Tab-separated table of C-alpha atoms and ligand atoms in Angstrom:
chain	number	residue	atom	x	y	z
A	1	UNK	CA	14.663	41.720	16.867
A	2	UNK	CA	17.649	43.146	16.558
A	3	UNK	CA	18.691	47.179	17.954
A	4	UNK	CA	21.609	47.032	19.372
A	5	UNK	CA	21.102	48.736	22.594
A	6	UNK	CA	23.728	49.528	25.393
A	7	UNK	CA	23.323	48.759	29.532
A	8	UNK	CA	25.121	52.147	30.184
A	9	UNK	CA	28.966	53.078	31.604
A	10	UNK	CA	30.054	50.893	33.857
A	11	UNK	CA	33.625	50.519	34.201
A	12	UNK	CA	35.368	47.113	34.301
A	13	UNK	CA	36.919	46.071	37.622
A	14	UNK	CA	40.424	44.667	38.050
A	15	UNK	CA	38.981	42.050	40.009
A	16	UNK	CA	36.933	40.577	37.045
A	17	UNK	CA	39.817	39.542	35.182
A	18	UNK	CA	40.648	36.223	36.877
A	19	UNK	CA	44.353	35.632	36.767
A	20	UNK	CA	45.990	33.257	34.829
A	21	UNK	CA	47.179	30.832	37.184
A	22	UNK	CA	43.851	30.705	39.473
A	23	UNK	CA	42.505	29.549	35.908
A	24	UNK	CA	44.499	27.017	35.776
A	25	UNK	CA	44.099	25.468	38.586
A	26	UNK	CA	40.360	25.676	38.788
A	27	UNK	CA	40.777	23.862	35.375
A	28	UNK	CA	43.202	21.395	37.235
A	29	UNK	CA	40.569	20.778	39.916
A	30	UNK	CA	37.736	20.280	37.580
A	31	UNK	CA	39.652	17.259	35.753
A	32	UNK	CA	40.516	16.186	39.225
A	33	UNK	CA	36.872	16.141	40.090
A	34	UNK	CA	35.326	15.265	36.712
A	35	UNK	CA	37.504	11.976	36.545
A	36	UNK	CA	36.669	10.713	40.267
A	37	UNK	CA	34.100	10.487	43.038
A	38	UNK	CA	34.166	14.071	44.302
A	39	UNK	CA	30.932	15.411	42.131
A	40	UNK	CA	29.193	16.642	45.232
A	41	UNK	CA	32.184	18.746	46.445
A	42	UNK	CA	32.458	20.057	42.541
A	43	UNK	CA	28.641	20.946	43.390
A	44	UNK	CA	29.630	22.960	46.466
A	45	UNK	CA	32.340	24.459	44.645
A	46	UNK	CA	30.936	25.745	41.449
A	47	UNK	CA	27.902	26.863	43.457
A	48	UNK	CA	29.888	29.407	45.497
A	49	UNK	CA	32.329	30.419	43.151
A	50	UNK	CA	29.359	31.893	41.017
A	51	UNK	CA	27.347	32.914	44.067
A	52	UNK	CA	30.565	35.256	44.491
A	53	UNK	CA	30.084	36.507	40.448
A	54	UNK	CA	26.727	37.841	40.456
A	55	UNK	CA	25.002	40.259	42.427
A	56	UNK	CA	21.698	38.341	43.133
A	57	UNK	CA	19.753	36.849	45.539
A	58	UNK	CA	16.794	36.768	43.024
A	59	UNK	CA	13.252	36.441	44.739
A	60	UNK	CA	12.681	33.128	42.927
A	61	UNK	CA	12.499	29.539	44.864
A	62	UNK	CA	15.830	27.441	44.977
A	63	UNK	CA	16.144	24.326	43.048
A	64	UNK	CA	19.106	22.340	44.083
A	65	UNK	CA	21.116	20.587	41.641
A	66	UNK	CA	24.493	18.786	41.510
A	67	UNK	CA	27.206	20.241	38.685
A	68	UNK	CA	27.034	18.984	35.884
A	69	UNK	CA	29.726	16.016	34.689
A	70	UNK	CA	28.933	16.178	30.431
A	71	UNK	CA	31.930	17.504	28.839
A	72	UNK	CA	32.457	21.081	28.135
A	73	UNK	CA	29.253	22.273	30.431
A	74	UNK	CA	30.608	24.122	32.592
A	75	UNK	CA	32.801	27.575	31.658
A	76	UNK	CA	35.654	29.495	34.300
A	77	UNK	CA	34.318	32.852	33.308
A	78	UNK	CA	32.832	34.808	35.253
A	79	UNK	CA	29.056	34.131	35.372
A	80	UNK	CA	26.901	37.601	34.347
A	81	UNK	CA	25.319	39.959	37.241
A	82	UNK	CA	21.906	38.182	38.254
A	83	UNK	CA	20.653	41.583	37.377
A	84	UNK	CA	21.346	41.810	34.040
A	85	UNK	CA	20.584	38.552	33.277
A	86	UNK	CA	16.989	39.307	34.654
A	87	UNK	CA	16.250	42.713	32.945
A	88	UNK	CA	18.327	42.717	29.918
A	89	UNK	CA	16.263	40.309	27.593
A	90	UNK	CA	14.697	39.346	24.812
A	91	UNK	CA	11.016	37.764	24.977
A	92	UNK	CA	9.148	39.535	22.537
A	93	UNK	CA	5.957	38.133	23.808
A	94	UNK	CA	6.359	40.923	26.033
A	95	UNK	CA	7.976	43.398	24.377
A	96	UNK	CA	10.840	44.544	22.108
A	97	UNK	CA	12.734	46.366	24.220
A	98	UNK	CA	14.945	44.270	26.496
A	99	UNK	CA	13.527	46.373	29.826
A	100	UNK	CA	9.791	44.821	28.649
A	101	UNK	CA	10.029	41.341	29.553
A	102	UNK	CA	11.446	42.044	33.142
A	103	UNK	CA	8.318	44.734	33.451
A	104	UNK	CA	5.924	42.594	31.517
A	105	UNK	CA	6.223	38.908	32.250
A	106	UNK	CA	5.780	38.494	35.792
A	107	UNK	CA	1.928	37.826	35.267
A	108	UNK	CA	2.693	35.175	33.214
A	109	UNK	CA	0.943	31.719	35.317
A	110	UNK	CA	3.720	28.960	35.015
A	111	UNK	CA	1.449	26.362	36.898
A	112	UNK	CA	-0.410	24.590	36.006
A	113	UNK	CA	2.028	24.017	33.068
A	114	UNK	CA	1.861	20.736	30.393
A	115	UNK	CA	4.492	19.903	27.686
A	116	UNK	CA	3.304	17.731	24.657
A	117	UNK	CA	5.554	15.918	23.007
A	118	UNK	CA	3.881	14.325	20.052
A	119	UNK	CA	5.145	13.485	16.564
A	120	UNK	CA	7.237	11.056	14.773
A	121	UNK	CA	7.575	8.635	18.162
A	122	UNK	CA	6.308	5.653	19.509
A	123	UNK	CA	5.366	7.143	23.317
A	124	UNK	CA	3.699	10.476	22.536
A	125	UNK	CA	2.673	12.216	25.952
A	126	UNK	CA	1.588	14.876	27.930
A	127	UNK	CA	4.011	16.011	30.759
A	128	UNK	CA	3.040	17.856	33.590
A	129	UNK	CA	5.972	20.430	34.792
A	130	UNK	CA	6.211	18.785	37.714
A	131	UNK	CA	6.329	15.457	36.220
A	132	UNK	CA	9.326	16.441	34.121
A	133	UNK	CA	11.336	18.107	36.348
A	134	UNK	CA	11.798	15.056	38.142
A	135	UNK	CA	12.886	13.012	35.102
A	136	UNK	CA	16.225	13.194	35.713
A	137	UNK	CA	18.861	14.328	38.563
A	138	UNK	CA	19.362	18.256	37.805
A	139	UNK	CA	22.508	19.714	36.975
A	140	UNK	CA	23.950	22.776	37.475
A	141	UNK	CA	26.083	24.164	33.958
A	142	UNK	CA	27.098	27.216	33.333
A	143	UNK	CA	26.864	28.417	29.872
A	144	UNK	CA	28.093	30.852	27.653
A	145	UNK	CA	24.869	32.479	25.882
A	146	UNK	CA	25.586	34.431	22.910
A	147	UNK	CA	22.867	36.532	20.761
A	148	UNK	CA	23.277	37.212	17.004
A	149	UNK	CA	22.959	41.065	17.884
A	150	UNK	CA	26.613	41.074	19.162
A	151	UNK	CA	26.702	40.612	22.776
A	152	UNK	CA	26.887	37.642	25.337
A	153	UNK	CA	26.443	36.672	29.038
A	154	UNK	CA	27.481	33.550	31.173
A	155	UNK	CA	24.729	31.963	32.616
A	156	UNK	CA	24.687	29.049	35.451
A	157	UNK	CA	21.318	27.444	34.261
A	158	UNK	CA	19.748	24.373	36.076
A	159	UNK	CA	18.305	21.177	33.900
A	160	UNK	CA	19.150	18.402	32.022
A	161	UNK	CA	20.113	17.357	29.029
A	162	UNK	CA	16.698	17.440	26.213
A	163	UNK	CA	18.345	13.735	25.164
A	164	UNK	CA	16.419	12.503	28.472
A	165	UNK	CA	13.050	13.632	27.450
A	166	UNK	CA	13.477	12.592	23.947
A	167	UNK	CA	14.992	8.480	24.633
A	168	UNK	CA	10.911	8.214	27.054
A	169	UNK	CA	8.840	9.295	23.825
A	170	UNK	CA	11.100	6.953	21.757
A	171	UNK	CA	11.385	9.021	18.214
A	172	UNK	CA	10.849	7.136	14.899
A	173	UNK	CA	13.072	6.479	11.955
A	174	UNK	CA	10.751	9.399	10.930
A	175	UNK	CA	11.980	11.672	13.447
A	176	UNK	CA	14.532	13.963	11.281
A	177	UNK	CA	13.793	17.328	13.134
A	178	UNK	CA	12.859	18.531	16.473
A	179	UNK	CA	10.161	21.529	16.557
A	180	UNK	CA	9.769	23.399	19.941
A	181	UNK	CA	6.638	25.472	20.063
A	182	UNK	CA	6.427	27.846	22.517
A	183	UNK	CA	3.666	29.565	24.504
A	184	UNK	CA	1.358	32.311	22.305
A	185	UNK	CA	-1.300	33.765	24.410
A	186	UNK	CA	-2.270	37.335	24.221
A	187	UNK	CA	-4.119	37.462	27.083
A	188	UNK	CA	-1.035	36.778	29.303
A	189	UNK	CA	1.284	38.316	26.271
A	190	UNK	CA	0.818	42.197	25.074
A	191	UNK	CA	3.033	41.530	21.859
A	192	UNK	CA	1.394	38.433	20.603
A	193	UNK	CA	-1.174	39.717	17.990
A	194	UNK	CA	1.179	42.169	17.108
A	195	UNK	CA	2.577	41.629	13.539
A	196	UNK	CA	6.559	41.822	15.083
A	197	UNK	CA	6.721	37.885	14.982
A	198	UNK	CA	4.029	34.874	13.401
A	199	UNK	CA	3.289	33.580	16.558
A	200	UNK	CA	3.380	31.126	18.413
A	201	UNK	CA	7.523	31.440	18.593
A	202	UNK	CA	8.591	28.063	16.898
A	203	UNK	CA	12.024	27.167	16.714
A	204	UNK	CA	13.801	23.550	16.053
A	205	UNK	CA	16.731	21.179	15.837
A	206	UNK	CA	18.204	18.782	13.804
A	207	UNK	CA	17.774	15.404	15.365
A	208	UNK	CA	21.301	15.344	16.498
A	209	UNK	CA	21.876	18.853	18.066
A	210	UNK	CA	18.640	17.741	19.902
A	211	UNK	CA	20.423	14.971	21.191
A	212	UNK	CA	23.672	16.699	22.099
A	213	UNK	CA	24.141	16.195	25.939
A	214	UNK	CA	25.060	19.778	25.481
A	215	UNK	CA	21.528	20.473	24.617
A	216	UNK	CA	19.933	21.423	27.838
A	217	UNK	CA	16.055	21.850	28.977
A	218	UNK	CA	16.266	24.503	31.585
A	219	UNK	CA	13.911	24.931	34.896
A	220	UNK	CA	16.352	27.344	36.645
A	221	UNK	CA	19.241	29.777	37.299
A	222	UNK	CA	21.517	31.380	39.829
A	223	UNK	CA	20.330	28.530	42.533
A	224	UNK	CA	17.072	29.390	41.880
A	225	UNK	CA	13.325	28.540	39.509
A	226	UNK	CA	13.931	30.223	36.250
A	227	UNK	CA	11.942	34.235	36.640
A	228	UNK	CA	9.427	34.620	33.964
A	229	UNK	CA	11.283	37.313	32.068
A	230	UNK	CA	14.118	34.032	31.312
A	231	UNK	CA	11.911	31.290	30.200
A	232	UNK	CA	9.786	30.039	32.703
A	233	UNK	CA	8.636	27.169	33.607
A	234	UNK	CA	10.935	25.355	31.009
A	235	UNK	CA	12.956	27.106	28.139
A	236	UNK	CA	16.054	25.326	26.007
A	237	UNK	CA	19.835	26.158	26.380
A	238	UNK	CA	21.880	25.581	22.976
A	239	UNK	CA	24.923	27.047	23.659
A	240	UNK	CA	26.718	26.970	20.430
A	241	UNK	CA	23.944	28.521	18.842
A	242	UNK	CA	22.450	32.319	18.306
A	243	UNK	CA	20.177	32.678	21.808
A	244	UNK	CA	17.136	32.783	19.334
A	245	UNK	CA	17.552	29.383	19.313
A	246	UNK	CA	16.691	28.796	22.668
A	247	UNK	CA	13.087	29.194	22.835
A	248	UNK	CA	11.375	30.241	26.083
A	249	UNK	CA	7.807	29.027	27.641
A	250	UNK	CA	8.045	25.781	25.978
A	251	UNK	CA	4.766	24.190	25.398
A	252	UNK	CA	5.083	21.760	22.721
A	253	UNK	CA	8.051	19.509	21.305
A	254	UNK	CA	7.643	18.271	18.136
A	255	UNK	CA	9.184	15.273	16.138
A	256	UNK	CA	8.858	15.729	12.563
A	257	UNK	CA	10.251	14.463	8.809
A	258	UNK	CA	11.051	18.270	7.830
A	259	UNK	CA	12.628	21.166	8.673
A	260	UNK	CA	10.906	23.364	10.580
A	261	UNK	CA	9.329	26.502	9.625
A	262	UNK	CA	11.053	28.474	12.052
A	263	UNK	CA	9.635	32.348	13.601
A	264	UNK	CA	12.623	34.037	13.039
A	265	UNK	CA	13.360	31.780	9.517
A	266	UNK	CA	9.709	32.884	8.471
A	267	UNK	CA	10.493	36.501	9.314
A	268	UNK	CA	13.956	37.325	7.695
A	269	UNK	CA	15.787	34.271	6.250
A	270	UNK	CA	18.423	36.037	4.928
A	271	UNK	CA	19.548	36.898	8.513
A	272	UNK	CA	18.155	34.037	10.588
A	273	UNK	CA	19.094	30.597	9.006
A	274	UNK	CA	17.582	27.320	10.425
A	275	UNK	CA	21.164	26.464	11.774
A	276	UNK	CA	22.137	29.701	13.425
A	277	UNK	CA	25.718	28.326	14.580
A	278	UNK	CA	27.630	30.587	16.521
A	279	UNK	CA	30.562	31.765	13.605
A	280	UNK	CA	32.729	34.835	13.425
A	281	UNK	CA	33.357	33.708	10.134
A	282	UNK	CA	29.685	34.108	8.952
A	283	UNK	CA	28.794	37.722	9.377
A	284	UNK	CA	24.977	38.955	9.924
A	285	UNK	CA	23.906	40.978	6.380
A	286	UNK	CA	23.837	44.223	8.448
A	287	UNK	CA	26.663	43.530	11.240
A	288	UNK	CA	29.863	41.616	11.567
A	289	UNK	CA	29.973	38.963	14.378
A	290	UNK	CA	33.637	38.527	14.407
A	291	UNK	CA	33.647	39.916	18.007
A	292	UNK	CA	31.340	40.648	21.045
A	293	UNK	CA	30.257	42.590	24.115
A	294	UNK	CA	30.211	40.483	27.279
A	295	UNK	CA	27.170	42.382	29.080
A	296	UNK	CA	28.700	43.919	32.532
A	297	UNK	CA	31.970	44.907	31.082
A	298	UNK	CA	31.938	47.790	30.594
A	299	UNK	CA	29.973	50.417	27.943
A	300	UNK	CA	30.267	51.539	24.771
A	301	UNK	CA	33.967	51.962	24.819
A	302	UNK	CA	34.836	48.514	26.596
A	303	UNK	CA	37.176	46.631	24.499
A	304	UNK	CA	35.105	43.686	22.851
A	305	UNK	CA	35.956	39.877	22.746
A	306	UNK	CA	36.598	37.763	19.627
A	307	UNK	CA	33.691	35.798	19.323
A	308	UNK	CA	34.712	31.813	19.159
A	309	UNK	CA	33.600	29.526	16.492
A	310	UNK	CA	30.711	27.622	17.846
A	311	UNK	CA	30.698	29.825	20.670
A	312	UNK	CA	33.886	27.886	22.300
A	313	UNK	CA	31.965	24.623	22.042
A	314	UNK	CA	33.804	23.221	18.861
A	315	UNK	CA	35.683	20.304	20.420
A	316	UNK	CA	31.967	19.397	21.800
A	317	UNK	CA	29.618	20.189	18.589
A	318	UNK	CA	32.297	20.335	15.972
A	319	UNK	CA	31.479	16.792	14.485
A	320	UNK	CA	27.935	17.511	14.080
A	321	UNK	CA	28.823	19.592	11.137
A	322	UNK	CA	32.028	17.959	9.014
A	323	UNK	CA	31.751	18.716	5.843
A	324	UNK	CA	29.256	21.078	5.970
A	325	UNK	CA	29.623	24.381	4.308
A	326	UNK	CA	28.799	26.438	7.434
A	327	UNK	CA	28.127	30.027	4.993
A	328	UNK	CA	25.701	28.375	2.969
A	329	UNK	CA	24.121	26.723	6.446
A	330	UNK	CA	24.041	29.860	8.432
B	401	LIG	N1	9.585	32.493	23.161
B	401	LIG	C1	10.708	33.214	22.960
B	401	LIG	N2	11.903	32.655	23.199
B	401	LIG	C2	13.048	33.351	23.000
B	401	LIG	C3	12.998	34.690	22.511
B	401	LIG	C4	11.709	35.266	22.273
B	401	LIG	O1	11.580	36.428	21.855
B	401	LIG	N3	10.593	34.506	22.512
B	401	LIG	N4	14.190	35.391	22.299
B	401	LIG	C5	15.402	34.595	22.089
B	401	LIG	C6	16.619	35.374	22.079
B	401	LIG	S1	16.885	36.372	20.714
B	401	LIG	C7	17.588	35.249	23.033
B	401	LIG	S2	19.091	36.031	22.898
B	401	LIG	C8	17.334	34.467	24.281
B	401	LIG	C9	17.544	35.362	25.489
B	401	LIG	O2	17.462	34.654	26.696
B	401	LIG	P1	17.647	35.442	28.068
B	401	LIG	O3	16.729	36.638	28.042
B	401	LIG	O4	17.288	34.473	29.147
B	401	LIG	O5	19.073	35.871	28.138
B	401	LIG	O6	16.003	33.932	24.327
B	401	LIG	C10	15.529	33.447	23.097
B	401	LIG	N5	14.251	32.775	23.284
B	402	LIG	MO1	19.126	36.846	20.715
């Protein structure tokens, strides 16, 4: 999947660095909020403060949704340019190239639209997208999204936490693993057939990332119904993990006894593992991913950030993995 490609030279602004003490109080504010009644003035506020970071509107319907009160959901920075988040991609269903899904997806039909979610439970069943959507209030959270090909974005996605699909379908004791299967059809997909992937795109969980309130389904963006190029109708948001993990198109969820067999696992192993934790401890075979480029600062010469264990989400996700050799588990 992996060229590392660059957006161009565009030279970083004073006013994207957000001063200390405006940080601070935002953070002050947040607590203030979190710990009280105000949620629907936290709403208002997150909602314009990254209306003013990106340089949308998009052309895509709005979905409204309240921000979002689980811990840790919500980052300070400053959210990534609509744009880029909308033509710098990767969906290799429609390409390689991270201009193809933007120029290649917006055929894709998103309605009518069904989720199975079938397996090790006691309620399997067949959701219709508009059925899920409304199966709990959705939040606004805005995430840091980091790929394993060095670079990263902050993204205010729209959902809710996967936990609320999974407690209706009631897993089994059998229910180790989560597998989410994603759509494969070449007739609405030029690169499916081609021998870059074994489709369908099938990625999982471990039972207990896939609970993680941090683990988010996603129907929008920016305000707005996800574009095609992103996901839509329904893609995942792990935010400690490689993007990869976060498979767009979502068709089916699986609960199974074993790991899954995942595309990228099947492909290269070496370089994708199953758990694909954000590290900068765990280099990639062919790259070091100590540090990152946050897409819309600046080009090739920008000064890069030290990528965070977990991608910042430690004091969230950190427990999942005690005592866990995290090189051998990449
Ligand atoms: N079905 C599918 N899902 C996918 C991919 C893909 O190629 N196919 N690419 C993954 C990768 S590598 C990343 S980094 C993210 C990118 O999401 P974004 O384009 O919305 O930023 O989607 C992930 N989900
Ligand atoms: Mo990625």
């Amino acid at each position: 999947m992996h060229f590392l490609k660059d957006r161009g030279f565009n030279h970083p602004i004073a006013s994207e660095i957000t001063p200390q003490a405006v940080y601070e109080q935002r953070r002050q504010l947040l607590r203030t909020l979190a710990a009280g009644a105000a949620g629907g003035v936290l709403a208002t506020w997150a909602a314009r403060d990254a209306r003013a970071a990106f340089a949308g509107p998009g052309k895509h319907p709005k979905l409204t949704a309240a921000a979002s009160t689980v811990a840790g959901a919500s980052t300070m920075e400053k959210v990534t340019a609509y744009d880029d988040a909308t033509t710098y991609n990767n969906f290799y269903e429609f390409g390689t190239d991270k201009s193809d899904p933007a120029a290649n997806a917006g055929k894709l039909k998103t309605r009518p639209w069904t989720v199975a979610v079938e397996g090790a439970v006691a309620k399997p069943q067949v959701f219709d997208i508009e059925q899920l959507l409304k199966l709990a209030p959705l939040e606004e959270r805005i995430y840091r999204l980091r790929c394993v090909e060095g670079w990263s974005m902050v993204i205010p996605w729209i959902g809710f936490s996967l936990s609320e699909v999974i407690k209706r379908v009631e897993p089994t004791g059998n229910a180790k693993y989560v597998e989410f299967v994603t759509l494969a059809d070449p007739k609405q997909m030029p690169y499916v057939g081609s021998r870059v992937l074994d489709w369908p795109y099938v990625e999982g969980l471990r039972m207990d990332e896939a609970l993680h309130p941090l683990t988010m389904l996603v129907f929008g963006m920016y305000g707005e119904v996800l574009p095609n190029q992103n996901g839509a109708p329904l893609r995942l948001a792990v935010p400690w993990k490689y993007g990869f993990k976060s498979g767009k198109s979502i068709v089916k969820i699986r609960f199974v006894e074993q790991q899954p067999r995942t595309a990228w696992v099947k492909s290269a192993a070496q370089e994708y593992g199953f758990y694909s934790n954000v590290n900068p401890n765990v280099d990639h075979p062919r790259w070091s991913q100590a540090t990152e480029r946050r897409i819309g600062e600046g080009g090739l010469f920008a000064k890069k950030r030290p990528t965070l264990l977990f991608n910042g989400y430690e004091a969230q996700v950190g427990q999942l993995y005690a005592g866990m050799d995290l090189k051998k588990n990449y």
